[in-house]
Amino acid sequence: MRKLLLVSQKYSIFTDPLTHAFLQLGWEIKFIDYLGTPLLMTNTWSQWIFDKFPKFIYEPLRKREFKKIDKRISHAVRQFKPDLVFVSKGKNISNAALDELTSITTVINWYPETMDHWERISNIASHYSHFFSFDPEVVSELQKTGYQNAHYLPFCADIQKDAVYPTKSYKYNVSFIGSYEPTRYQEREKILSQLKDLDLHIWGNKAWRSTSLKDHYHSYATKEEVHQIHRDSKIVLGMHVFGIGGTGINVRPFDITGDGGFLINHAERKDIFNVFEDGKEFVSFQGQADIREKAQYYLAHDEEREQIAQAGFERTRRDHTYLDRIATILEIIGLS
């Protein structure tokens, strides 16, 4: 039986599906949370307390905790003897620790950020045996630096190969799930404003309450609620963060199609056209006028909309599951 050391965050959206997929493949798994100390854990009472400390006290404490995580991972590798160390982001693991680990076993990272994190990515990538990115531009830029073990690996959906297209009972015409920040997401407000009279519904952070779309905002949605919203909506919109560079798409289009939702996705992130066929498995839009025209059209054409939603679901189930992505990884690193 092959052994996997999974280094991720306990509450990361990637941890459970990665674990389940490797278990399906018969791997033995040990897990380490790279933020797994009271000082580093996010959204906890301990973090709230530590955040009140002066910076000259807080920063040395954080560095000490980072070293503890390095030692914990190193100890696990030497005791557990994994065939593969799989890191999901792992932003605080030191390069020195990575160099030690790669001298013992294969260490990979599937990094869930794009070009706005380039400084961090370019600093850590070459310290991994292999570095996987969902963004083709990140891969290209890494290869230009001379690092040839950078690989393109798009995100995927947490569904099984035997999943069945869901029966739907629509509650919403148009839905969007995502955050709002005045400095980063102004374009989202402009685009969604074109759909206010088409039964628009928004879930995300509370900052939506300060926008012109406050009357369309519901609340934050849990993971389970997100999947249900996808199934309960005639149209689900996909929009990345605008203007940050890169061409790769986030996980949302895979989640939407994997839930059987009808996806209309912004065309700015060109990789969407590599993983789904426009007009057959999803529908793209270019801007404010285009999104309104297409939303009105597909709200009025139920059968055509449903055909595209089902084709998107079938494509995701066939090509875009965690089992598919892990199979690609194992083939590239020679463990298939």
C-alpha positions as a Python dict, from the first residue, in 0.01 Angstrom:
ca = {
    (1, 'M'): (0, 0, 0),
    (2, 'R'): (136, 339, -98),
    (3, 'K'): (153, 616, 161),
    (4, 'L'): (53, 981, 128),
    (5, 'L'): (139, 1267, 361),
    (6, 'L'): (-122, 1535, 287),
    (7, 'V'): (-24, 1883, 404),
    (8, 'S'): (-318, 2121, 379),
    (9, 'Q'): (-558, 2315, 601),
    (10, 'K'): (-824, 2139, 803),
    (11, 'Y'): (-1104, 2355, 663),
    (12, 'S'): (-970, 2393, 309),
    (13, 'I'): (-1221, 2303, 38),
    (14, 'F'): (-953, 2077, -112),
    (15, 'T'): (-865, 1865, 192),
    (16, 'D'): (-1166, 1632, 212),
    (17, 'P'): (-1200, 1557, -161),
    (18, 'L'): (-827, 1492, -196),
    (19, 'T'): (-840, 1260, 104),
    (20, 'H'): (-1142, 1070, -26),
    (21, 'A'): (-994, 1032, -374),
    (22, 'F'): (-663, 892, -249),
    (23, 'L'): (-851, 656, -16),
    (24, 'Q'): (-1053, 534, -315),
    (25, 'L'): (-724, 455, -485),
    (26, 'G'): (-612, 251, -185),
    (27, 'W'): (-352, 487, -38),
    (28, 'E'): (-277, 513, 333),
    (29, 'I'): (-297, 878, 439),
    (30, 'K'): (-150, 1090, 716),
    (31, 'F'): (-264, 1453, 744),
    (32, 'I'): (-85, 1760, 876),
    (33, 'D'): (-243, 2104, 899),
    (34, 'Y'): (21, 2360, 801),
    (35, 'L'): (-165, 2613, 1018),
    (36, 'G'): (-218, 2358, 1291),
    (37, 'T'): (-112, 2552, 1601),
    (38, 'P'): (-326, 2792, 1809),
    (39, 'L'): (-128, 3095, 1693),
    (40, 'L'): (-163, 3014, 1323),
    (41, 'M'): (-519, 2880, 1304),
    (42, 'T'): (-761, 3115, 1131),
    (43, 'N'): (-1105, 3225, 1252),
    (44, 'T'): (-1049, 3109, 1610),
    (45, 'W'): (-1062, 3277, 1950),
    (46, 'S'): (-687, 3218, 1991),
    (47, 'Q'): (-610, 3403, 1667),
    (48, 'W'): (-831, 3692, 1784),
    (49, 'I'): (-624, 3714, 2104),
    (50, 'F'): (-289, 3690, 1928),
    (51, 'D'): (-390, 3957, 1678),
    (52, 'K'): (-410, 4201, 1970),
    (53, 'F'): (-40, 4155, 2043),
    (54, 'P'): (205, 4427, 1930),
    (55, 'K'): (378, 4336, 1604),
    (56, 'F'): (723, 4313, 1764),
    (57, 'I'): (588, 4035, 1987),
    (58, 'Y'): (349, 3871, 1739),
    (59, 'E'): (590, 3827, 1447),
    (60, 'P'): (862, 3638, 1641),
    (61, 'L'): (592, 3412, 1787),
    (62, 'R'): (460, 3338, 1436),
    (63, 'K'): (809, 3254, 1309),
    (64, 'R'): (855, 3015, 1600),
    (65, 'E'): (526, 2844, 1514),
    (66, 'F'): (630, 2815, 1148),
    (67, 'K'): (944, 2631, 1256),
    (68, 'K'): (730, 2393, 1463),
    (69, 'I'): (526, 2306, 1153),
    (70, 'D'): (847, 2246, 955),
    (71, 'K'): (970, 2009, 1224),
    (72, 'R'): (634, 1832, 1243),
    (73, 'I'): (632, 1768, 869),
    (74, 'S'): (997, 1655, 871),
    (75, 'H'): (931, 1417, 1160),
    (76, 'A'): (626, 1273, 984),
    (77, 'V'): (824, 1210, 665),
    (78, 'R'): (1097, 1024, 853),
    (79, 'Q'): (856, 820, 1065),
    (80, 'F'): (571, 759, 819),
    (81, 'K'): (800, 723, 514),
    (82, 'P'): (543, 841, 254),
    (83, 'D'): (577, 770, -116),
    (84, 'L'): (443, 1119, -177),
    (85, 'V'): (410, 1444, 15),
    (86, 'F'): (118, 1638, -132),
    (87, 'V'): (105, 2006, -28),
    (88, 'S'): (-202, 2220, -97),
    (89, 'K'): (-69, 2577, -78),
    (90, 'G'): (141, 2533, 240),
    (91, 'K'): (232, 2901, 238),
    (92, 'N'): (438, 2899, 559),
    (93, 'I'): (658, 2594, 494),
    (94, 'S'): (1017, 2714, 463),
    (95, 'N'): (1228, 2651, 155),
    (96, 'A'): (1495, 2494, 375),
    (97, 'A'): (1240, 2242, 501),
    (98, 'L'): (1127, 2168, 145),
    (99, 'D'): (1485, 2109, 33),
    (100, 'E'): (1529, 1859, 315),
    (101, 'L'): (1204, 1680, 229),
    (102, 'T'): (1276, 1654, -144),
    (103, 'S'): (1607, 1485, -62),
    (104, 'I'): (1404, 1208, 103),
    (105, 'T'): (1090, 1167, -108),
    (106, 'T'): (875, 1327, -380),
    (107, 'V'): (714, 1653, -266),
    (108, 'I'): (455, 1832, -479),
    (109, 'N'): (235, 2138, -446),
    (110, 'W'): (-97, 2203, -619),
    (111, 'Y'): (-107, 2577, -562),
    (112, 'P'): (-454, 2739, -557),
    (113, 'E'): (-354, 3099, -635),
    (114, 'T'): (-270, 3281, -956),
    (115, 'M'): (-50, 3567, -1080),
    (116, 'D'): (-138, 3806, -799),
    (117, 'H'): (66, 3567, -581),
    (118, 'W'): (355, 3552, -828),
    (119, 'E'): (619, 3675, -583),
    (120, 'R'): (540, 3392, -344),
    (121, 'I'): (500, 3132, -620),
    (122, 'S'): (830, 3219, -787),
    (123, 'N'): (1006, 3198, -451),
    (124, 'I'): (885, 2850, -353),
    (125, 'A'): (813, 2655, -673),
    (126, 'S'): (1164, 2531, -751),
    (127, 'H'): (1197, 2387, -401),
    (128, 'Y'): (932, 2126, -485),
    (129, 'S'): (989, 1809, -684),
    (130, 'H'): (691, 1918, -895),
    (131, 'F'): (471, 2228, -881),
    (132, 'F'): (115, 2218, -1021),
    (133, 'S'): (-90, 2526, -1104),
    (134, 'F'): (-442, 2575, -1240),
    (135, 'D'): (-318, 2880, -1430),
    (136, 'P'): (-135, 2824, -1762),
    (137, 'E'): (29, 3165, -1729),
    (138, 'V'): (185, 3070, -1394),
    (139, 'V'): (323, 2751, -1549),
    (140, 'S'): (462, 2940, -1848),
    (141, 'E'): (632, 3201, -1631),
    (142, 'L'): (787, 2936, -1406),
    (143, 'Q'): (922, 2749, -1706),
    (144, 'K'): (1075, 3073, -1836),
    (145, 'T'): (1280, 3089, -1515),
    (146, 'G'): (1431, 2752, -1602),
    (147, 'Y'): (1217, 2542, -1368),
    (148, 'Q'): (1082, 2263, -1586),
    (149, 'N'): (878, 2069, -1328),
    (150, 'A'): (591, 2319, -1339),
    (151, 'H'): (270, 2160, -1469),
    (152, 'Y'): (-73, 2285, -1565),
    (153, 'L'): (-351, 2118, -1362),
    (154, 'P'): (-695, 2283, -1363),
    (155, 'F'): (-930, 2255, -1070),
    (156, 'C'): (-1214, 2003, -1065),
    (157, 'A'): (-1541, 1909, -895),
    (158, 'D'): (-1596, 1698, -588),
    (159, 'I'): (-1826, 1444, -754),
    (160, 'Q'): (-1808, 1072, -815),
    (161, 'K'): (-1789, 901, -1152),
    (162, 'D'): (-2130, 741, -1093),
    (163, 'A'): (-2301, 1069, -998),
    (164, 'V'): (-2650, 1119, -1142),
    (165, 'Y'): (-2778, 1442, -1295),
    (166, 'P'): (-3003, 1594, -1029),
    (167, 'T'): (-3376, 1650, -1041),
    (168, 'K'): (-3437, 2023, -1003),
    (169, 'S'): (-3701, 2238, -841),
    (170, 'Y'): (-3612, 2594, -931),
    (171, 'K'): (-3632, 2869, -666),
    (172, 'Y'): (-3419, 3139, -830),
    (173, 'N'): (-3375, 3279, -1177),
    (174, 'V'): (-3019, 3415, -1151),
    (175, 'S'): (-2772, 3346, -869),
    (176, 'F'): (-2422, 3459, -786),
    (177, 'I'): (-2206, 3333, -499),
    (178, 'G'): (-1895, 3535, -423),
    (179, 'S'): (-1735, 3810, -219),
    (180, 'Y'): (-1749, 4185, -254),
    (181, 'E'): (-1471, 4428, -167),
    (182, 'P'): (-1482, 4788, -295),
    (183, 'T'): (-1116, 4781, -403),
    (184, 'R'): (-1127, 4444, -586),
    (185, 'Y'): (-1479, 4359, -698),
    (186, 'Q'): (-1634, 4676, -841),
    (187, 'E'): (-1681, 4508, -1178),
    (188, 'R'): (-1896, 4240, -1014),
    (189, 'E'): (-2138, 4503, -889),
    (190, 'K'): (-2158, 4665, -1233),
    (191, 'I'): (-2228, 4335, -1408),
    (192, 'L'): (-2480, 4210, -1156),
    (193, 'S'): (-2660, 4544, -1165),
    (194, 'Q'): (-2769, 4458, -1520),
    (195, 'L'): (-2973, 4167, -1379),
    (196, 'K'): (-3157, 4328, -1089),
    (197, 'D'): (-3497, 4298, -1253),
    (198, 'L'): (-3443, 3933, -1355),
    (199, 'D'): (-3485, 3788, -1004),
    (200, 'L'): (-3119, 3821, -898),
    (201, 'H'): (-2994, 3653, -579),
    (202, 'I'): (-2651, 3702, -418),
    (203, 'W'): (-2472, 3510, -146),
    (204, 'G'): (-2134, 3607, -2),
    (205, 'N'): (-1976, 3832, 258),
    (206, 'K'): (-2163, 4109, 437),
    (207, 'A'): (-1995, 4382, 230),
    (208, 'W'): (-2273, 4333, -29),
    (209, 'R'): (-2500, 4515, 218),
    (210, 'S'): (-2318, 4841, 143),
    (211, 'T'): (-2371, 4815, -233),
    (212, 'S'): (-2653, 4905, -469),
    (213, 'L'): (-2741, 4533, -471),
    (214, 'K'): (-2809, 4505, -99),
    (215, 'D'): (-3174, 4414, -156),
    (216, 'H'): (-3066, 4110, -357),
    (217, 'Y'): (-2820, 3984, -95),
    (218, 'H'): (-2909, 3687, 125),
    (219, 'S'): (-2618, 3586, 349),
    (220, 'Y'): (-2300, 3385, 357),
    (221, 'A'): (-2363, 3036, 218),
    (222, 'T'): (-2219, 2718, 369),
    (223, 'K'): (-2065, 2451, 149),
    (224, 'E'): (-2387, 2248, 157),
    (225, 'E'): (-2598, 2555, 81),
    (226, 'V'): (-2376, 2646, -215),
    (227, 'H'): (-2438, 2310, -381),
    (228, 'Q'): (-2812, 2344, -326),
    (229, 'I'): (-2817, 2698, -467),
    (230, 'H'): (-2649, 2569, -783),
    (231, 'R'): (-2926, 2311, -823),
    (232, 'D'): (-3206, 2552, -736),
    (233, 'S'): (-3105, 2824, -985),
    (234, 'K'): (-3193, 2852, -1351),
    (235, 'I'): (-2870, 3046, -1412),
    (236, 'V'): (-2554, 3054, -1199),
    (237, 'L'): (-2294, 3319, -1281),
    (238, 'G'): (-1919, 3265, -1267),
    (239, 'M'): (-1680, 3559, -1233),
    (240, 'H'): (-1315, 3559, -1131),
    (241, 'V'): (-1139, 3857, -975),
    (242, 'F'): (-1092, 4106, -1258),
    (243, 'G'): (-759, 4260, -1349),
    (244, 'I'): (-518, 4045, -1144),
    (245, 'G'): (-349, 3869, -1434),
    (246, 'G'): (-345, 3506, -1530),
    (247, 'T'): (-576, 3298, -1747),
    (248, 'G'): (-676, 3006, -1521),
    (249, 'I'): (-1026, 2971, -1380),
    (250, 'N'): (-1115, 2918, -1016),
    (251, 'V'): (-1299, 2618, -879),
    (252, 'R'): (-1647, 2769, -916),
    (253, 'P'): (-1722, 2662, -1278),
    (254, 'F'): (-1645, 2300, -1187),
    (255, 'D'): (-1863, 2318, -876),
    (256, 'I'): (-2153, 2468, -1069),
    (257, 'T'): (-2146, 2220, -1356),
    (258, 'G'): (-2076, 1931, -1118),
    (259, 'D'): (-2396, 2019, -933),
    (260, 'G'): (-2591, 2023, -1259),
    (261, 'G'): (-2617, 2401, -1267),
    (262, 'F'): (-2639, 2608, -1584),
    (263, 'L'): (-2318, 2812, -1594),
    (264, 'I'): (-2277, 3153, -1755),
    (265, 'N'): (-1912, 3247, -1701),
    (266, 'H'): (-1718, 3563, -1779),
    (267, 'A'): (-1485, 3518, -2078),
    (268, 'E'): (-1190, 3713, -1931),
    (269, 'R'): (-1025, 3395, -1799),
    (270, 'K'): (-949, 3221, -2128),
    (271, 'D'): (-880, 2878, -1981),
    (272, 'I'): (-1256, 2828, -1942),
    (273, 'F'): (-1260, 2752, -2317),
    (274, 'N'): (-1004, 2472, -2271),
    (275, 'V'): (-1206, 2283, -2012),
    (276, 'F'): (-1564, 2344, -2134),
    (277, 'E'): (-1717, 2398, -2478),
    (278, 'D'): (-1885, 2735, -2510),
    (279, 'G'): (-2251, 2718, -2612),
    (280, 'K'): (-2270, 2343, -2547),
    (281, 'E'): (-2144, 2285, -2190),
    (282, 'F'): (-2156, 2642, -2057),
    (283, 'V'): (-2218, 2992, -2195),
    (284, 'S'): (-1963, 3273, -2187),
    (285, 'F'): (-2031, 3646, -2163),
    (286, 'Q'): (-1812, 3947, -2239),
    (287, 'G'): (-1954, 4234, -2037),
    (288, 'Q'): (-2257, 4415, -1899),
    (289, 'A'): (-2472, 4428, -2212),
    (290, 'D'): (-2382, 4071, -2310),
    (291, 'I'): (-2471, 3921, -1972),
    (292, 'R'): (-2814, 4081, -1974),
    (293, 'E'): (-2890, 3965, -2327),
    (294, 'K'): (-2781, 3608, -2256),
    (295, 'A'): (-2955, 3586, -1920),
    (296, 'Q'): (-3283, 3700, -2076),
    (297, 'Y'): (-3242, 3454, -2363),
    (298, 'Y'): (-3176, 3146, -2150),
    (299, 'L'): (-3446, 3232, -1898),
    (300, 'A'): (-3687, 3226, -2192),
    (301, 'H'): (-3551, 2900, -2343),
    (302, 'D'): (-3585, 2631, -2079),
    (303, 'E'): (-3512, 2329, -2296),
    (304, 'E'): (-3195, 2473, -2447),
    (305, 'R'): (-3073, 2586, -2107),
    (306, 'E'): (-3134, 2242, -1958),
    (307, 'Q'): (-2948, 2068, -2243),
    (308, 'I'): (-2641, 2282, -2183),
    (309, 'A'): (-2657, 2228, -1805),
    (310, 'Q'): (-2675, 1851, -1851),
    (311, 'A'): (-2389, 1853, -2103),
    (312, 'G'): (-2177, 2056, -1858),
    (313, 'F'): (-2253, 1804, -1586),
    (314, 'E'): (-2156, 1512, -1810),
    (315, 'R'): (-1830, 1682, -1910),
    (316, 'T'): (-1736, 1747, -1549),
    (317, 'R'): (-1822, 1395, -1440),
    (318, 'R'): (-1621, 1250, -1729),
    (319, 'D'): (-1311, 1473, -1724),
    (320, 'H'): (-1300, 1699, -1420),
    (321, 'T'): (-1311, 1494, -1097),
    (322, 'Y'): (-1048, 1455, -825),
    (323, 'L'): (-981, 1104, -950),
    (324, 'D'): (-898, 1250, -1292),
    (325, 'R'): (-662, 1509, -1146),
    (326, 'I'): (-483, 1263, -918),
    (327, 'A'): (-439, 1022, -1208),
    (328, 'T'): (-269, 1305, -1403),
    (329, 'I'): (-45, 1390, -1110),
    (330, 'L'): (62, 1031, -1051),
    (331, 'E'): (140, 981, -1418),
    (332, 'I'): (353, 1296, -1435),
    (333, 'I'): (555, 1212, -1122),
    (334, 'G'): (594, 844, -1212),
    (335, 'L'): (375, 686, -945),
    (336, 'S'): (84, 571, -1164),
}
